[in-house]
Amino acid sequence: MFKKFSKEDVHSRSKVKSSIQRTLKAKLVSQYPQLESVIDELIPKKSQIELIKCEDKIQLYAVDGEILFFQKFDELIPSLRLVHKFPEAYPTVQVDRGAIKFVLSGANIMCPGLTSPGAKLPVSPGFEKDSIVIINAENKENALAVGKLLMSTDEISSINKGHGVELIHHLGDPLWNFSVE
Amino acid sequence: MSLREVVYCGVCSYPPDYCEFSGKLKRCKVWLKENHSELYDKYYGSDDAEDVNALTNKLAGSSIGEEREGKLEKDLLKLQAKEENRQQRELQKKLSSKVIIKREARTKRKFIVAISGLEVFEIDMKKLAKTFASKFATGCSVSKNAEKKEEIVIQGDVIDEVEAYIHSLLEEKGLKDVKLEIIDTKKKKKPTTTTPENTK
Ligand SMILES: [Zn+2]
């Protein structure tokens, strides 16, 4: 999603009204219920969310210059910086060590990278197709990417071929390196 | 439950557990050791293994098998070599380029100073222009010169101050050997303008 993203893609920046700010926070919590207990720590009541509208209908939301989440369609997607602060709140899959460098180059994740001994998928019924997931890696503590399931996690393990996760955002991509002044 | 604070590597920007994939591991390790020695010990062991190629016990417990791990390590070393070469080339490019500081007369007593050749050095021209504007309390802007390259134009006779400032800026970046070329159009004219006819 951010492969070719740069500062030139920014169309406008504006402050989000406090009523909308509340709506956005509530939406985040409804998408990721476990955020409820920490949402006011992640985005304190007195903080100001900034909306950065970009090319391709991408909208970034930043607090204090740090992009915390974004959206292209309806759903809000957390940035890795937000994920790292409270990773427990998001559906998580794990790739094996061999897949890390491919993920860091922005490639979609192939099913075998999610089903091998070093990988981890949730127990059945797992997550639905199209869920937003965060991606951890074998022997690593932190998430390295955010993606969207191209099939349900049960299908990933039963079919075990082809692309399992569409990669949206990863360590080192232009969004990761994006700085708001 | 409360929030975690993840340290990000000052060299490659990744969380330190991913530094090995950045191609900059050597410098990452130096940074981590200097800035977060407890994390250094955690990821690389407290034994002072200067050999960065030896991936440590923490990483060795991987599932992908010796053969694939061996290949991966080779790939990572390749990546690192590539990154180091790239940095070498960039440094060479920087060292072999020069900054041109030029003074031009606007009117008899008014001058502008134009600085070009900064783009190679990852210097934010707009920010620097702002710095100059407030430092010298004068007008300062970024514009394109005849070669379509960006240059900073400062209103005022501040060439010596600018030279000193650029010098210290480059020195800060470890590039004090970069040449500064000073072009001063005033000097060419001035010594010859003492012709008696023109003086009233
Ligand atoms: Zn690093």
Tab-separated table of C-alpha atoms in Angstrom, chain A residues 23-97:
chain	number	residue	atom	x	y	z
A	23	THR	CA	-15.778	8.785	17.042
A	24	LEU	CA	-12.439	7.620	15.650
A	25	LYS	CA	-11.314	6.323	19.027
A	26	ALA	CA	-14.603	4.492	19.483
A	27	LYS	CA	-14.213	2.966	16.038
A	28	LEU	CA	-10.723	1.751	16.853
A	29	VAL	CA	-12.046	0.127	20.009
A	30	SER	CA	-14.937	-1.485	18.153
A	31	GLN	CA	-12.513	-2.966	15.625
A	32	TYR	CA	-9.966	-4.020	18.241
A	33	PRO	CA	-11.941	-4.430	21.510
A	34	GLN	CA	-8.883	-5.072	23.642
A	35	LEU	CA	-7.781	-1.498	23.005
A	36	GLU	CA	-10.537	-0.320	25.310
A	37	SER	CA	-8.423	-0.377	28.446
A	38	VAL	CA	-5.561	1.554	26.901
A	39	ILE	CA	-7.137	3.788	24.267
A	40	ASP	CA	-6.892	6.863	26.470
A	41	GLU	CA	-3.241	6.142	27.022
A	42	LEU	CA	-2.602	5.648	23.317
A	43	ILE	CA	-4.526	8.744	22.357
A	44	PRO	CA	-4.966	10.921	25.457
A	45	LYS	CA	-8.124	13.000	25.660
A	46	LYS	CA	-6.224	16.251	25.410
A	47	SER	CA	-4.208	15.214	22.366
A	48	GLN	CA	-4.906	16.497	18.896
A	49	ILE	CA	-5.340	14.039	16.047
A	50	GLU	CA	-4.189	15.337	12.699
A	51	LEU	CA	-5.712	14.022	9.498
A	52	ILE	CA	-3.367	13.790	6.532
A	53	LYS	CA	-5.191	13.186	3.286
A	54	CYS	CA	-3.099	11.566	0.598
A	55	GLU	CA	-3.124	10.353	-2.969
A	56	ASP	CA	-5.165	7.234	-3.691
A	57	LYS	CA	-7.708	8.054	-0.975
A	58	ILE	CA	-5.289	7.086	1.763
A	59	GLN	CA	-5.868	8.940	5.010
A	60	LEU	CA	-3.275	8.982	7.746
A	61	TYR	CA	-4.003	9.925	11.338
A	62	ALA	CA	-1.174	11.326	13.407
A	63	VAL	CA	-0.741	12.446	16.989
A	64	ASP	CA	2.281	14.564	17.875
A	65	GLY	CA	3.779	13.881	14.474
A	66	GLU	CA	3.538	10.121	14.805
A	67	ILE	CA	1.258	8.232	12.408
A	68	LEU	CA	-0.882	6.000	14.599
A	69	PHE	CA	-3.378	4.585	12.139
A	70	PHE	CA	-4.664	5.012	8.620
A	71	GLN	CA	-7.475	4.056	6.345
A	72	LYS	CA	-8.160	3.609	2.693
A	73	PHE	CA	-11.648	2.186	2.880
A	74	ASP	CA	-13.820	2.128	5.927
A	75	GLU	CA	-11.713	0.191	8.358
A	76	LEU	CA	-8.951	1.725	10.411
A	77	ILE	CA	-5.572	0.029	10.198
A	78	PRO	CA	-2.974	0.484	12.941
A	79	SER	CA	0.552	1.584	12.032
A	80	LEU	CA	3.396	-0.525	13.380
A	81	ARG	CA	4.321	2.286	15.763
A	82	LEU	CA	0.881	1.965	17.321
A	83	VAL	CA	1.002	-1.836	17.231
A	84	HIS	CA	4.317	-1.909	19.077
A	85	LYS	CA	2.863	0.009	22.000
A	86	PHE	CA	0.168	-2.584	22.658
A	87	PRO	CA	0.457	-5.614	20.375
A	88	GLU	CA	-1.900	-7.742	22.460
A	89	ALA	CA	-4.918	-6.041	20.967
A	90	TYR	CA	-4.612	-7.261	17.413
A	91	PRO	CA	-5.186	-10.588	15.649
A	92	THR	CA	-1.715	-12.001	15.162
A	93	VAL	CA	-0.031	-14.535	12.910
A	94	GLN	CA	3.616	-15.524	12.901
A	95	VAL	CA	5.968	-16.246	10.004
A	96	ASP	CA	9.043	-18.439	10.216
A	97	ARG	CA	12.521	-16.967	10.207
